[in-house]
PDB file of C-alpha atoms in Angstrom:
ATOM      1  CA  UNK A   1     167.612 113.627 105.600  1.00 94.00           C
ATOM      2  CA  UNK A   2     170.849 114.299 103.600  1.00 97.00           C
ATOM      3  CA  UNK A   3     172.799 117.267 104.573  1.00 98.00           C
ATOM      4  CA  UNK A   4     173.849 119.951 101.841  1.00 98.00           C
ATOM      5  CA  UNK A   5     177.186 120.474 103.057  1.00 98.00           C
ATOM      6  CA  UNK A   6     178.240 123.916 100.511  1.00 97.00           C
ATOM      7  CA  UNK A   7     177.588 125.673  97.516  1.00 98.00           C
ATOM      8  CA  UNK A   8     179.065 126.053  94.157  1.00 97.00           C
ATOM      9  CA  UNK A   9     178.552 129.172  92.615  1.00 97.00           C
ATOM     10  CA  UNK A  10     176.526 129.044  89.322  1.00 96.00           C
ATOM     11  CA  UNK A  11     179.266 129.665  86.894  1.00 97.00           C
ATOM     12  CA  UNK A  12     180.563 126.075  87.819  1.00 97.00           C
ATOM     13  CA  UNK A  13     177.486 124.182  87.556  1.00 97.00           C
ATOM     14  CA  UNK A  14     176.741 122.004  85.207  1.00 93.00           C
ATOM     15  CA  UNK A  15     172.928 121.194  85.202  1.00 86.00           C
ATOM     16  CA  UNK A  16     173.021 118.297  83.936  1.00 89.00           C
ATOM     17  CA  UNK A  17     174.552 117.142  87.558  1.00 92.00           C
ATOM     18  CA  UNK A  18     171.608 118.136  89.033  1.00 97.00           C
ATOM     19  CA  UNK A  19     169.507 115.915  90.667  1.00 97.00           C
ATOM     20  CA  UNK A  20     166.574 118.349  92.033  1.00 98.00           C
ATOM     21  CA  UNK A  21     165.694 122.219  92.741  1.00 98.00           C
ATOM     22  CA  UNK A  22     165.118 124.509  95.451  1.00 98.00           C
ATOM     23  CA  UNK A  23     162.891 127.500  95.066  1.00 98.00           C
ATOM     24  CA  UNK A  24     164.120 130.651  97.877  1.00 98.00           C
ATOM     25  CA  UNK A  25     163.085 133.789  98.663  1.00 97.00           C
ATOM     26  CA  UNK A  26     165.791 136.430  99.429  1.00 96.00           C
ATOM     27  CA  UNK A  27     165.392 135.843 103.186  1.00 94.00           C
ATOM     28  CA  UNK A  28     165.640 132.122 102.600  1.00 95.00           C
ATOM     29  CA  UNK A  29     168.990 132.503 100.257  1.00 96.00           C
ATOM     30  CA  UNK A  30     170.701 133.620 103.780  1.00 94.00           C
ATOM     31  CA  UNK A  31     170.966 130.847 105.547  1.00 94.00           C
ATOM     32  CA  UNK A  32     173.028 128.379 107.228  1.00 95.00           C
ATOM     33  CA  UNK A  33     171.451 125.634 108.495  1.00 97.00           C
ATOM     34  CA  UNK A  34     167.394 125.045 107.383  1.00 96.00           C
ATOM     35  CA  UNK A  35     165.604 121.707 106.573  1.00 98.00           C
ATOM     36  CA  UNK A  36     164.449 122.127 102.635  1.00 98.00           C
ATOM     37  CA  UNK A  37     162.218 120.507 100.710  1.00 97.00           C
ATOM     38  CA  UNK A  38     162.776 120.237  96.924  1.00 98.00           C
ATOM     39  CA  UNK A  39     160.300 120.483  94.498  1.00 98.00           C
ATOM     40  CA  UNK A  40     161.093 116.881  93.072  1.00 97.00           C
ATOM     41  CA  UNK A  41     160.630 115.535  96.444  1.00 97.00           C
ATOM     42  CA  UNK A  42     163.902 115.423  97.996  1.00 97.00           C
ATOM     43  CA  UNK A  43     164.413 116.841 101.510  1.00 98.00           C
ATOM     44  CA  UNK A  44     167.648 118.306 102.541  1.00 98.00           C
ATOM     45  CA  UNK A  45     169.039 119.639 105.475  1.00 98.00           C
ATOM     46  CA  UNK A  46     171.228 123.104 104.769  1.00 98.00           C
ATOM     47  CA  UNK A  47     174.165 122.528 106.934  1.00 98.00           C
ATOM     48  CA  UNK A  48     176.805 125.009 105.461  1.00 97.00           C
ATOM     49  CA  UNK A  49     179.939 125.723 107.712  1.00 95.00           C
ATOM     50  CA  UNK A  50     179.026 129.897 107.890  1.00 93.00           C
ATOM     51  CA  UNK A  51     175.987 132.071 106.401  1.00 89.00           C
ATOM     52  CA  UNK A  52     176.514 132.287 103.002  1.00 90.00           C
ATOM     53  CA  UNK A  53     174.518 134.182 100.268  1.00 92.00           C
ATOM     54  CA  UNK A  54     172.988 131.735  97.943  1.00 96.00           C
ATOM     55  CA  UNK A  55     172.025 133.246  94.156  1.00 94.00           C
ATOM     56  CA  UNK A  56     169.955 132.389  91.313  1.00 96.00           C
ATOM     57  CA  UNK A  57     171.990 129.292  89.975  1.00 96.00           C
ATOM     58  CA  UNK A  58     173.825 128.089  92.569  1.00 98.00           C
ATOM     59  CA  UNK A  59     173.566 124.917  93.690  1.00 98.00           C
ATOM     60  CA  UNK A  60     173.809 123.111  97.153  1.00 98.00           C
ATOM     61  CA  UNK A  61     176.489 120.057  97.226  1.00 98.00           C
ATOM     62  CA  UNK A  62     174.956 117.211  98.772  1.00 98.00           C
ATOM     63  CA  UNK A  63     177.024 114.666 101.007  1.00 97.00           C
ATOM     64  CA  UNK A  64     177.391 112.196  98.235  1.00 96.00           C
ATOM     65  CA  UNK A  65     178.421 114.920  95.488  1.00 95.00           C
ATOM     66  CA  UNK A  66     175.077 115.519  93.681  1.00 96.00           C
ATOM     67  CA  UNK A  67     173.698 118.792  93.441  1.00 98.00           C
ATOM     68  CA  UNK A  68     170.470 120.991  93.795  1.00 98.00           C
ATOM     69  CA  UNK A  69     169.901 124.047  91.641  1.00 98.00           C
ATOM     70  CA  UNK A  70     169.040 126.974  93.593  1.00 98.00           C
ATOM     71  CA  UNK A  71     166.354 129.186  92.629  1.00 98.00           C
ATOM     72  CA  UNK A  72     165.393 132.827  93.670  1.00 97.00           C
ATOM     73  CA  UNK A  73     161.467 133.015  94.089  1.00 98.00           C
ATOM     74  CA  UNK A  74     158.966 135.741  92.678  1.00 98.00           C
ATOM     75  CA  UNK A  75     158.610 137.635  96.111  1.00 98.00           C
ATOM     76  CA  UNK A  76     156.409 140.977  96.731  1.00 99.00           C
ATOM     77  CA  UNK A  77     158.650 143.757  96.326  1.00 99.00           C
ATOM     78  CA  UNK A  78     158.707 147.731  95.360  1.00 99.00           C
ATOM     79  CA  UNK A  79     159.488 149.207  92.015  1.00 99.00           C
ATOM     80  CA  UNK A  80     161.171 152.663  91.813  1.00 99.00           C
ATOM     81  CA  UNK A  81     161.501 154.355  88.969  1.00 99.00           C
ATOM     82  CA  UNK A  82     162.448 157.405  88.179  1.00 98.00           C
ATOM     83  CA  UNK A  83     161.792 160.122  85.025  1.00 97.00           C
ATOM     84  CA  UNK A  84     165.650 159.962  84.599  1.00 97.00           C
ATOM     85  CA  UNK A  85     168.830 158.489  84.985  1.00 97.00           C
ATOM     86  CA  UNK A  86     170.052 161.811  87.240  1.00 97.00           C
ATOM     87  CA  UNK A  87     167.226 161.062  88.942  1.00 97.00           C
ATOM     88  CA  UNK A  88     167.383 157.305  89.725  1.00 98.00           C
ATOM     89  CA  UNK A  89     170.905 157.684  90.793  1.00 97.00           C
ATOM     90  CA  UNK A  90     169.556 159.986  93.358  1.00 97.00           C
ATOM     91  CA  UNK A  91     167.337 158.106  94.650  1.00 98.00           C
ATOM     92  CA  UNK A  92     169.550 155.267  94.820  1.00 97.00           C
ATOM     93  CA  UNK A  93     171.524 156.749  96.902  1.00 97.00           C
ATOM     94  CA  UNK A  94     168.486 157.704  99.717  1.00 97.00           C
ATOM     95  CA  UNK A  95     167.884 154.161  99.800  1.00 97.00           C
ATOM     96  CA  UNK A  96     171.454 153.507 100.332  1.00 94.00           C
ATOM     97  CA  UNK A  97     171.824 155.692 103.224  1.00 96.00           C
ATOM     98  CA  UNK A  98     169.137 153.932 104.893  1.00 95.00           C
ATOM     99  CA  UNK A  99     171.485 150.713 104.619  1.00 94.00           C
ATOM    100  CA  UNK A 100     167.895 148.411 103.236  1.00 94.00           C
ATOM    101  CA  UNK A 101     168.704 145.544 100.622  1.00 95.00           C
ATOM    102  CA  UNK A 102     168.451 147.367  97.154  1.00 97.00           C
ATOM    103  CA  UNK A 103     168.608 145.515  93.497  1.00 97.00           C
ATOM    104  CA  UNK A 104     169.679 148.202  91.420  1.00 97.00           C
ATOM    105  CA  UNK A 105     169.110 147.989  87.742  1.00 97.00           C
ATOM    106  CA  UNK A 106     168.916 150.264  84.426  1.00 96.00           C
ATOM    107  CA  UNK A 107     165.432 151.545  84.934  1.00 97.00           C
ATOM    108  CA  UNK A 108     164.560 150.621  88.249  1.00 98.00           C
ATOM    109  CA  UNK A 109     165.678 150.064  92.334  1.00 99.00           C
ATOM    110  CA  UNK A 110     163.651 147.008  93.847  1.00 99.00           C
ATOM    111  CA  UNK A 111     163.206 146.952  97.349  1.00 98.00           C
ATOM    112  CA  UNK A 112     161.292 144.837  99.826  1.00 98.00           C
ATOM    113  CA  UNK A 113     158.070 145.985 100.585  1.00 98.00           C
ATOM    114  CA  UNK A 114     158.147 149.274 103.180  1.00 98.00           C
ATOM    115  CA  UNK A 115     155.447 151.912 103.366  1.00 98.00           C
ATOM    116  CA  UNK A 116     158.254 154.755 104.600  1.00 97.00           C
ATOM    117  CA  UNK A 117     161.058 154.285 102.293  1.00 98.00           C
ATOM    118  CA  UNK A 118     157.667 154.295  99.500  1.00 98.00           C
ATOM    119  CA  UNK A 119     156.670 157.508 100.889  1.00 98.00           C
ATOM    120  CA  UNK A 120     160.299 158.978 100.983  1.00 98.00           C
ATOM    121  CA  UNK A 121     160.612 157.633  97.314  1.00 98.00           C
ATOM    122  CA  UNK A 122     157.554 159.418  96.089  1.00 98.00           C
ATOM    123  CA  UNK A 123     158.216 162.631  98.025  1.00 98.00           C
ATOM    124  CA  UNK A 124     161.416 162.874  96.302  1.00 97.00           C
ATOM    125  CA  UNK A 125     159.499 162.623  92.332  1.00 97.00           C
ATOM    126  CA  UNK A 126     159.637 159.126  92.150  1.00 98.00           C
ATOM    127  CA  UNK A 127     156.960 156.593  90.987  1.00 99.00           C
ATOM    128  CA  UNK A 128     156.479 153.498  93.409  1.00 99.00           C
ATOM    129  CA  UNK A 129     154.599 150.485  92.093  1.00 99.00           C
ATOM    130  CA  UNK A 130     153.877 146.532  93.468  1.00 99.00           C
ATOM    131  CA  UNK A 131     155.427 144.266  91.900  1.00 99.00           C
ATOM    132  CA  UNK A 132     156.352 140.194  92.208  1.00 99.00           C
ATOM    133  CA  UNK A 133     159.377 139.018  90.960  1.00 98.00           C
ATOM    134  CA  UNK A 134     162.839 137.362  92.198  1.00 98.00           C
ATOM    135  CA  UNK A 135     164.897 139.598  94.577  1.00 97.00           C
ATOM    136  CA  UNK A 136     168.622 139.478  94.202  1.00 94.00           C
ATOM    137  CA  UNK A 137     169.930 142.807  96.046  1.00 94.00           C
ATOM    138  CA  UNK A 138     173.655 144.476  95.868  1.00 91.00           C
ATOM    139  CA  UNK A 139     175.969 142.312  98.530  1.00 81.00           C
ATOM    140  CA  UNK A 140     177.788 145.158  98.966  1.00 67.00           C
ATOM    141  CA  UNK A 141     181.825 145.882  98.446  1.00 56.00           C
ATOM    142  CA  UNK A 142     182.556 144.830 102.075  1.00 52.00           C
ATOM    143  CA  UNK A 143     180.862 141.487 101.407  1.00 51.00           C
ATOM    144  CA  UNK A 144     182.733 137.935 102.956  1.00 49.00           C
ATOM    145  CA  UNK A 145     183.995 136.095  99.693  1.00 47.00           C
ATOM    146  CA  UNK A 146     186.933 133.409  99.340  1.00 47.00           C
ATOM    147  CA  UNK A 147     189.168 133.779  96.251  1.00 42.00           C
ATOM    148  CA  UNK A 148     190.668 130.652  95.281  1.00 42.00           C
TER     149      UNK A 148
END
């Protein structure tokens, strides 16, 4: 099995270097070291030096340079929405305080499926619905990153 040995970040990849793709949940975009199989067939071992959060677009360096595109999966997850902006922000920040991976967008706060934070979210005027789609939460400010 050929090791993926670390990640470049979607703005440099080019696809046409790409020799396969991996389909990941949020949970699954986390890791450090995981066997993978790609949907063309190849299997890889994840073998990255730390944790790192994978995204959407990224792609995994294999030992002998080529790559594999990274994909974020449709996953279960919980739609809040809110009647306005004021409100939404509001909300936001309940969900923040309880320190749960958030995607925050326009018209809507995703959130992995949880029956309390849904209640808390419609007790405080908000609608909650089921949806699937890819989950890419805030990292957060305090997130590890290298600069270089």
């Amino acid at each position: 099995m050929i090791r993926a040995v670390s990640v470049l970040r979607r703005a440099a990849v080019r696809p046409e270097r790409t020799v396969d793709v991996v389909t990941l949940d949020h949970e699954g975009r986390q890791r450090r070291r995981i066997a993978l199989a790609c949907e063309g067939g190849l299997d890889v071992l994840l073998d990255l030096e730390k944790p790192m959060a994978l995204e959407d677009g990224d792609a995994l360096t294999l030992e002998d340079g080529r790559l594999v595109l990274v994909r974020a999966a449709a996953q279960p997850l919980l739609a809040i929405t809110a009647a306005s902006p004021l409100r939404l922000a509001r909300l936001a920040w309940h969900v923040g305080n309880r320190h749960t991976p958030a995607e925050i967008r326009e018209d809507a706060i995703y959130i992995e499926p949880d029956h309390v934070l849904a209640d808390m979210a419609r007790g405080l005027g908000a609608t909650v619905t089921e949806v699937t789609r890819p989950f890419t939460p805030e990292r957060g400010a305090y997130h590890a990153h290298g600069h270089g």
